Amino acid sequence: MAAADRVGAPDPHHPTRDYPPYRSSALRHPKHAPLPVVDPEAVELTGPVFGVTDVSALDNDLTLGKTGEPAGQRITITGRVLDRAGRPMAGQLVEVWQANAAGRYAHDLDQHPAPLDPNFTGSGRCLTDDDGEYSFTTIRPGAYPWRNHLNAWRPAHIHFSLFGTAFTQRMVTQMYFPGDPLFPYDPVLRSVTDQAARDRLVAVYDHELSLPEWTLGYRWDIVLGGPSRTLFEDR
Amino acid sequence: MTPSAPRSHSLPPTPAQTVGPFFGYALPFAGGARIAVDGDPDPITVHGQVFDGAEVPIPDALVEIWQADRDGSLTGAPGSLRHDQVTGEVIGRDGTAFTGFGRVPTDADGHWAVRTVAPGPHRPGAVPYLAVAVFARGLLHHLHTRVYLPEHADGLRAQFPDLPDSRLATLLARRERAGVYRFDIRLQGEEETVFFDFR
């Protein structure tokens, strides 16, 4: 099979969909190359819109909403959502979800024997401000085991879901924490085979964002892709 | 568009990652599948299963729809995931605004269904369709496809003249009865769905 026909590796920026070390990908990646659409239709060059009715002012603080404080280390994550021309994307819905400090999700099917935290569900959302900036207060998630291979542990990560102004910019990704010793062993992260691209999934510790006696700050900017025509559309 | 708009992508994009198995308490929302407004006189249901390469239904997939309204309008509206202002709980749409957006997780049998309207042409002469994004555990980067309704089969064929009929068929919903269409999504296998790479 010619390299150009290989599925899942159209560019070095995204993971290869056919990445055998991630076992669940084996039967779930297309074998045909995706059909190129050079001039996307307006349907894909527009996208859903969200506004103040979709987000409450408290939705970006994952430590609130329960009767007590969640266990773990409180952190703040801030960054900008940009398009590939570097323009901030304002008013964009950002959704996050994650495991608790012990590495367990508030999900029935997660039966990993770590404690559930009655004060932490682990999902939140916000809209980016005029500078394209989002911000979440949460708890640093724990690493957790999964059964992909013997002694498989996912590095601590937070899932992010983003839209953009075009449906082609839609993205779901994961943010990782700097210096995690599990990076070399994680096939989900390593499915992004380009090291520079992988590095873009890792947040930076930012001491200026840390608040005394309260929270540690991390900064993570997100750049949404999409076809070149996306850049020329008026917003 | 402005003449000074940059001609090239200068920033590399953030890589995508799998949605994983445990998105269920974060992404799906009440009424995510009810795209048509309450009392719509002519709604349609589009439904199907998501299958892997062994023809096994995928219970942890998420299907998202973005589409034009019946009149072809693509302006959408906010308010898909409205929250209760007292409890903070997501209560979904108010039933009066057509947001154009739907999101539905597959059930234990890999099945999904949305109740919506047949999209109108988004420009004069356009062949209408529902834009679809598919996310799943094991899918490292989501996939885009399109649902065309059978009444637009000829338009679809004209749009992709090089695509063999067998592949073209994967983009075409099948009419089951009045107002109900079946659209299965196969991530792999003999009848693998056509997925798009927008450039």
Coordinates of C-alpha atoms in Angstrom, one line a residue:
Chain A
M1 CA 0.0 0.0 0.0
A2 CA 1.4 3.4 -1.0
A3 CA 2.1 5.7 1.9
A4 CA -0.4 8.2 0.4
D5 CA -3.1 5.6 0.6
R6 CA -2.4 4.8 4.2
V7 CA -5.4 5.6 6.3
G8 CA -5.2 7.8 9.4
A9 CA -1.9 9.5 8.5
P10 CA -2.9 12.4 6.3
D11 CA -0.7 14.8 8.2
P12 CA 1.7 14.6 11.1
H13 CA -0.5 16.8 13.3
H14 CA -3.0 14.2 14.3
P15 CA -2.9 10.6 15.6
T16 CA -2.7 7.8 13.2
R17 CA -6.1 6.1 13.4
D18 CA -4.5 2.7 12.8
Y19 CA -2.2 2.6 15.8
P20 CA -1.9 -1.1 16.8
P21 CA -0.5 -0.5 20.3
Y22 CA -3.9 1.1 21.2
R23 CA -5.8 -2.2 21.0
S24 CA -9.3 -0.7 20.7
S25 CA -8.3 1.0 17.5
A26 CA -7.8 -2.3 15.6
L27 CA -11.4 -2.8 14.5
R28 CA -12.4 0.9 14.7
H29 CA -10.3 2.6 12.1
P30 CA -11.4 3.0 8.5
K31 CA -9.2 1.2 6.0
H32 CA -10.2 3.4 3.1
A33 CA -8.4 6.7 2.9
P34 CA -10.8 9.5 3.8
L35 CA -12.3 11.0 0.7
P36 CA -10.7 14.4 0.1
V37 CA -13.2 17.3 -0.2
V38 CA -11.1 20.2 -1.5
D39 CA -13.8 22.8 -1.4
P40 CA -16.1 22.1 1.6
E41 CA -19.7 23.1 1.4
A42 CA -21.1 25.8 3.6
V43 CA -22.6 23.1 5.8
E44 CA -19.1 22.2 7.1
L45 CA -17.8 25.8 6.9
T46 CA -20.4 26.9 9.4
G47 CA -21.1 25.2 12.8
P48 CA -23.3 25.2 15.8
V49 CA -23.3 28.2 18.0
F50 CA -23.5 28.4 21.8
G51 CA -24.2 31.3 24.1
V52 CA -25.0 32.5 27.6
T53 CA -28.0 30.2 27.9
D54 CA -25.7 27.2 27.4
V55 CA -23.3 27.9 30.2
S56 CA -23.7 28.9 33.8
A57 CA -21.2 31.2 35.5
L58 CA -20.3 28.3 37.8
D59 CA -19.8 25.7 35.2
N60 CA -16.0 26.3 34.9
D61 CA -15.3 25.5 38.5
L62 CA -15.4 21.8 38.9
T63 CA -14.8 22.0 42.6
L64 CA -18.2 23.7 43.2
G65 CA -21.7 22.3 43.3
K66 CA -21.3 19.8 46.0
T67 CA -21.6 20.0 49.8
G68 CA -17.8 19.8 50.4
E69 CA -14.4 20.2 48.9
P70 CA -13.2 17.6 46.5
A71 CA -10.1 15.6 47.5
G72 CA -6.8 16.4 45.7
Q73 CA -4.8 19.3 44.5
R74 CA -6.7 22.3 43.3
I75 CA -5.5 23.6 39.9
T76 CA -6.4 26.3 37.5
I77 CA -6.1 25.7 33.7
T78 CA -6.2 28.7 31.4
G79 CA -5.4 29.2 27.8
R80 CA -6.5 30.6 24.5
V81 CA -8.5 28.9 21.7
L82 CA -7.0 30.1 18.4
D83 CA -7.4 29.3 14.7
R84 CA -4.4 28.4 12.6
A85 CA -3.9 32.0 11.7
G86 CA -3.4 32.8 15.4
R87 CA -6.8 34.6 15.7
P88 CA -8.5 34.2 19.0
M89 CA -11.8 32.4 18.8
A90 CA -14.3 34.3 21.1
G91 CA -17.5 32.9 22.4
Q92 CA -16.6 29.3 21.9
L93 CA -17.9 26.5 24.0
V94 CA -15.2 24.5 25.7
E95 CA -16.2 21.3 27.5
V96 CA -14.0 19.3 29.8
W97 CA -14.2 16.0 31.7
Q98 CA -11.8 14.0 33.8
A99 CA -11.1 11.4 36.5
N100 CA -10.9 12.4 40.1
A101 CA -7.7 12.8 42.2
A102 CA -7.6 9.0 42.7
G103 CA -7.9 8.3 39.0
R104 CA -11.5 7.3 38.8
Y105 CA -14.3 8.6 36.6
A106 CA -17.8 9.2 37.9
H107 CA -19.0 6.6 35.4
D108 CA -20.7 3.3 36.2
L109 CA -18.4 1.4 33.9
D110 CA -15.3 2.7 35.6
Q111 CA -14.8 0.0 38.2
H112 CA -11.2 0.7 39.0
P113 CA -10.9 0.1 42.7
A114 CA -10.1 3.7 43.6
P115 CA -12.5 5.8 45.7
L116 CA -15.2 7.8 44.0
D117 CA -15.3 11.4 45.4
P118 CA -18.8 12.5 46.5
N119 CA -17.7 16.1 46.0
F120 CA -16.3 15.7 42.5
T121 CA -18.1 14.7 39.2
G122 CA -15.4 16.0 36.9
S123 CA -17.3 17.7 34.1
G124 CA -17.4 21.4 33.3
R125 CA -17.8 23.9 30.5
C126 CA -17.3 27.6 29.6
L127 CA -17.4 30.0 26.8
T128 CA -14.1 31.7 25.6
D129 CA -13.9 35.4 26.3
D130 CA -13.2 38.2 23.7
D131 CA -9.5 37.2 23.7
G132 CA -10.4 33.5 23.1
E133 CA -9.5 32.7 26.6
Y134 CA -11.0 29.9 28.7
S135 CA -10.4 29.1 32.3
F136 CA -11.2 26.1 34.6
T137 CA -10.7 25.5 38.3
T138 CA -10.5 21.8 39.0
I139 CA -8.6 19.0 40.8
R140 CA -5.5 17.5 39.3
P141 CA -6.7 14.1 38.0
G142 CA -4.9 10.9 39.0
A143 CA -3.3 8.3 36.7
Y144 CA -5.4 5.2 36.3
P145 CA -4.9 1.6 35.1
W146 CA -6.6 0.3 32.0
R147 CA -6.4 -3.1 30.4
N148 CA -4.8 -2.2 27.1
H149 CA -1.7 -4.2 27.9
L150 CA 0.0 -5.5 31.0
N151 CA 0.7 -2.7 33.5
A152 CA -1.0 -0.1 31.4
W153 CA -1.5 3.2 33.1
R154 CA -2.9 6.4 31.6
P155 CA -0.9 9.5 32.4
A156 CA -3.0 12.1 34.2
H157 CA -5.1 14.0 31.6
I158 CA -8.2 16.2 31.1
H159 CA -10.4 15.6 28.1
F160 CA -11.3 18.8 26.1
S161 CA -14.1 19.2 23.5
L162 CA -14.1 22.2 21.2
F163 CA -16.1 23.5 18.2
G164 CA -14.6 26.4 16.3
T165 CA -16.5 28.5 13.8
A166 CA -16.7 25.7 11.2
F167 CA -17.8 22.1 11.8
T168 CA -14.5 21.0 10.2
Q169 CA -12.7 22.5 13.2
R170 CA -14.6 20.3 15.7
M171 CA -12.1 18.6 18.0
V172 CA -11.9 16.3 21.0
T173 CA -8.5 16.1 22.6
Q174 CA -6.7 15.5 25.9
M175 CA -4.5 17.8 27.9
Y176 CA -1.5 16.3 29.8
F177 CA 0.6 17.5 32.7
P178 CA 4.3 18.4 32.2
G179 CA 6.9 15.9 33.2
D180 CA 4.6 12.9 33.6
P181 CA 6.8 9.7 33.8
L182 CA 4.0 7.7 32.1
F183 CA 4.3 9.5 28.7
P184 CA 6.6 6.9 27.1
Y185 CA 4.3 4.1 28.0
D186 CA 1.0 5.5 26.8
P187 CA -0.2 4.4 23.4
V188 CA -3.0 7.0 23.3
L189 CA -0.5 9.9 23.6
R190 CA 2.0 8.1 21.4
S191 CA -0.6 7.6 18.6
V192 CA 0.5 11.2 17.8
T193 CA 3.7 10.0 16.3
D194 CA 5.4 13.4 15.8
Q195 CA 7.2 14.5 19.0
A196 CA 6.6 18.2 18.4
A197 CA 2.9 17.5 17.9
R198 CA 2.8 15.4 21.0
D199 CA 4.4 18.2 23.0
R200 CA 1.5 20.4 22.0
L201 CA -0.8 18.2 24.2
V202 CA 1.2 19.0 27.3
A203 CA 0.3 22.1 29.5
V204 CA 2.9 24.4 30.9
Y205 CA 3.2 25.1 34.6
D206 CA 2.7 28.9 35.0
H207 CA 3.7 30.3 38.4
E208 CA 2.0 33.6 37.6
L209 CA -1.3 31.7 37.4
S210 CA -0.8 30.0 40.8
L211 CA -2.7 31.7 43.6
P212 CA -1.2 31.8 47.2
E213 CA -2.7 29.2 49.5
W214 CA -5.2 28.2 46.8
T215 CA -4.3 26.8 43.4
L216 CA -1.5 25.8 41.0
G217 CA -1.8 27.3 37.5
Y218 CA -1.3 25.6 34.2
R219 CA -1.4 27.2 30.8
W220 CA -2.5 25.4 27.6
D221 CA -3.4 27.0 24.3
I222 CA -5.5 25.1 21.8
V223 CA -5.2 25.6 18.0
L224 CA -8.1 24.4 15.9
G225 CA -7.4 23.2 12.4
G226 CA -9.8 22.9 9.5
P227 CA -9.4 23.4 5.8
S228 CA -7.7 26.5 4.5
R229 CA -11.0 28.0 3.4
T230 CA -12.0 28.3 7.0
L231 CA -9.5 31.0 7.4
F232 CA -11.1 33.2 4.8
E233 CA -14.6 33.1 6.1
D234 CA -16.0 36.1 7.8
R235 CA -17.2 35.4 11.3
Chain B
M1 CA -13.0 37.9 4.1
T2 CA -10.4 40.6 4.0
P3 CA -7.6 41.0 1.4
S4 CA -5.1 41.0 4.3
A5 CA -6.2 37.6 5.5
P6 CA -3.2 35.3 5.9
R7 CA -2.7 33.0 3.0
S8 CA -1.3 30.1 5.0
H9 CA -1.7 28.2 8.2
S10 CA 0.9 29.6 10.5
L11 CA 0.2 27.7 13.7
P12 CA 0.3 23.9 13.8
P13 CA -3.0 22.5 15.2
T14 CA -3.4 20.8 18.5
P15 CA -3.6 17.1 17.9
A16 CA -6.9 15.2 18.4
Q17 CA -7.2 12.4 20.9
T18 CA -9.8 9.7 21.5
V19 CA -13.0 10.7 23.3
G20 CA -12.4 7.5 25.4
P21 CA -15.1 5.4 27.0
F22 CA -16.1 7.7 29.9
F23 CA -17.6 10.8 28.2
G24 CA -21.1 9.8 29.1
Y25 CA -21.6 12.1 32.0
A26 CA -20.0 15.1 30.3
L27 CA -21.0 15.4 26.6
P28 CA -24.5 13.9 26.1
F29 CA -27.3 16.3 27.2
A30 CA -31.0 16.1 27.8
G31 CA -32.8 16.4 24.4
G32 CA -29.6 16.2 22.4
A33 CA -31.4 14.1 19.9
R34 CA -34.4 16.3 19.5
I35 CA -33.3 18.8 16.8
A36 CA -36.7 19.5 15.3
V37 CA -38.6 22.2 17.3
D38 CA -41.7 21.2 19.3
G39 CA -44.7 21.0 17.1
D40 CA -42.8 20.8 13.8
P41 CA -45.4 19.8 11.2
D42 CA -43.1 17.5 9.3
P43 CA -40.2 16.1 11.4
I44 CA -38.1 13.2 10.3
T45 CA -36.3 10.5 12.3
V46 CA -32.8 9.5 11.3
H47 CA -31.4 6.5 13.1
G48 CA -28.9 3.6 12.8
Q49 CA -26.2 1.7 14.5
V50 CA -22.4 2.3 14.6
F51 CA -20.4 -0.9 13.9
D52 CA -16.8 -1.9 14.1
G53 CA -14.9 -4.0 11.6
A54 CA -16.3 -7.2 13.0
E55 CA -19.9 -6.0 12.6
V56 CA -20.1 -5.6 16.4
P57 CA -22.2 -2.6 17.5
I58 CA -20.2 0.1 19.3
P59 CA -21.8 1.1 22.6
D60 CA -19.4 3.9 23.4
A61 CA -19.7 6.1 20.3
L62 CA -21.0 9.7 20.1
V63 CA -22.7 11.0 17.0
E64 CA -23.0 14.7 16.3
I65 CA -25.2 16.3 13.7
W66 CA -25.0 19.8 12.2
Q67 CA -27.4 20.7 9.5
A68 CA -29.4 23.4 7.7
D69 CA -32.9 24.1 8.6
R70 CA -35.8 23.2 6.3
D71 CA -35.3 26.6 4.5
G72 CA -31.6 26.0 4.0
S73 CA -30.5 28.4 6.7
L74 CA -27.2 27.5 8.4
T75 CA -27.3 30.2 11.1
G76 CA -28.2 27.8 13.9
A77 CA -29.0 29.2 17.3
P78 CA -27.6 28.9 20.7
G79 CA -29.5 27.1 23.4
S80 CA -28.9 23.4 22.7
L81 CA -27.6 22.8 26.2
R82 CA -29.5 25.3 28.3
H83 CA -29.1 24.9 32.0
D84 CA -31.5 25.2 34.8
Q85 CA -30.6 28.5 36.6
V86 CA -31.4 27.1 40.0
T87 CA -29.9 23.7 40.0
G88 CA -27.3 24.2 37.2
E89 CA -28.5 20.9 35.6
V90 CA -28.4 20.8 31.8
I91 CA -32.0 20.8 30.6
G92 CA -31.5 21.2 26.9
R93 CA -33.4 23.2 24.3
D94 CA -36.5 25.3 24.9
G95 CA -38.2 23.6 21.9
T96 CA -38.8 26.8 20.0
A97 CA -35.4 27.6 18.5
F98 CA -33.9 25.4 15.8
T99 CA -30.3 25.2 16.8
G100 CA -29.2 22.8 14.0
F101 CA -27.1 20.8 16.3
G102 CA -27.7 17.4 17.7
R103 CA -25.6 15.1 19.9
V104 CA -26.5 11.5 20.8
P105 CA -24.5 8.7 22.4
T106 CA -25.0 5.2 21.1
D107 CA -26.9 2.9 23.4
A108 CA -25.8 -0.6 24.5
D109 CA -26.6 -1.9 21.1
G110 CA -24.7 0.8 19.2
H111 CA -27.9 2.5 18.2
W112 CA -28.6 6.2 17.8
A113 CA -31.5 8.2 16.6
V114 CA -32.3 11.9 16.1
R115 CA -35.6 13.6 15.4
T116 CA -35.0 16.5 13.1
V117 CA -36.2 18.1 9.8
A118 CA -35.1 17.4 6.3
P119 CA -32.5 20.0 5.6
G120 CA -33.1 22.5 2.7
P121 CA -30.5 23.4 0.1
H122 CA -27.9 25.6 1.8
R123 CA -27.4 27.5 -1.5
P124 CA -29.4 27.5 -4.7
G125 CA -28.9 24.1 -6.4
A126 CA -27.1 22.5 -3.4
V127 CA -27.7 18.9 -2.5
P128 CA -28.8 19.0 1.1
Y129 CA -27.3 16.7 3.7
L130 CA -26.7 16.3 7.5
A131 CA -23.1 16.8 8.5
V132 CA -22.0 14.1 10.9
A133 CA -19.0 13.8 13.3
V134 CA -18.4 10.4 14.9
F135 CA -16.4 9.9 18.1
A136 CA -15.7 6.6 19.9
R137 CA -13.4 4.9 22.2
G138 CA -10.7 3.4 20.0
L139 CA -11.1 6.1 17.4
L140 CA -8.0 8.2 17.9
H141 CA -9.3 11.0 15.7
H142 CA -13.0 11.6 15.1
L143 CA -14.5 11.1 11.6
H144 CA -16.7 13.2 9.4
T145 CA -19.4 11.8 7.1
R146 CA -22.7 13.0 5.6
V147 CA -26.3 11.7 5.6
Y148 CA -28.0 12.2 2.2
L149 CA -31.7 11.4 2.0
P150 CA -32.7 9.0 -0.7
E151 CA -34.7 11.7 -2.6
H152 CA -31.3 13.3 -3.3
A153 CA -29.6 10.1 -4.6
D154 CA -29.1 11.6 -8.1
G155 CA -27.6 14.8 -6.7
L156 CA -25.2 12.8 -4.5
R157 CA -24.1 10.7 -7.5
A158 CA -23.4 13.9 -9.5
Q159 CA -21.4 15.3 -6.7
F160 CA -19.1 12.3 -6.4
P161 CA -18.8 10.9 -9.9
D162 CA -15.7 8.9 -9.2
L163 CA -17.1 7.0 -6.2
P164 CA -18.3 3.5 -7.0
D165 CA -22.0 2.8 -6.3
S166 CA -21.2 0.5 -3.4
R167 CA -19.4 3.3 -1.6
L168 CA -21.9 6.0 -2.6
A169 CA -24.6 3.8 -1.0
T170 CA -22.9 4.3 2.4
L171 CA -23.8 8.0 2.3
L172 CA -27.4 7.4 1.5
A173 CA -30.0 6.9 4.2
R174 CA -32.6 4.2 3.5
R175 CA -36.3 5.2 3.8
E176 CA -37.9 2.7 6.2
R177 CA -41.4 4.3 6.3
A178 CA -42.8 7.8 6.1
G179 CA -40.5 10.1 7.9
V180 CA -38.1 7.5 9.2
Y181 CA -34.7 6.9 7.7
R182 CA -32.0 4.4 8.5
F183 CA -28.3 5.4 8.4
D184 CA -25.8 2.9 9.7
I185 CA -22.2 3.9 10.3
R186 CA -19.5 1.3 9.7
L187 CA -16.0 2.3 10.9
Q188 CA -14.4 -0.6 9.0
G189 CA -15.4 -3.7 7.0
E190 CA -16.9 -4.6 3.6
E191 CA -19.4 -1.7 3.7
E192 CA -17.2 0.8 5.5
T193 CA -18.8 4.2 5.5
V194 CA -17.3 7.0 3.3
F195 CA -15.5 9.5 5.6
F196 CA -14.3 12.9 4.4
D197 CA -11.1 14.8 4.7
F198 CA -11.8 18.5 4.3
R199 CA -9.0 20.4 2.8

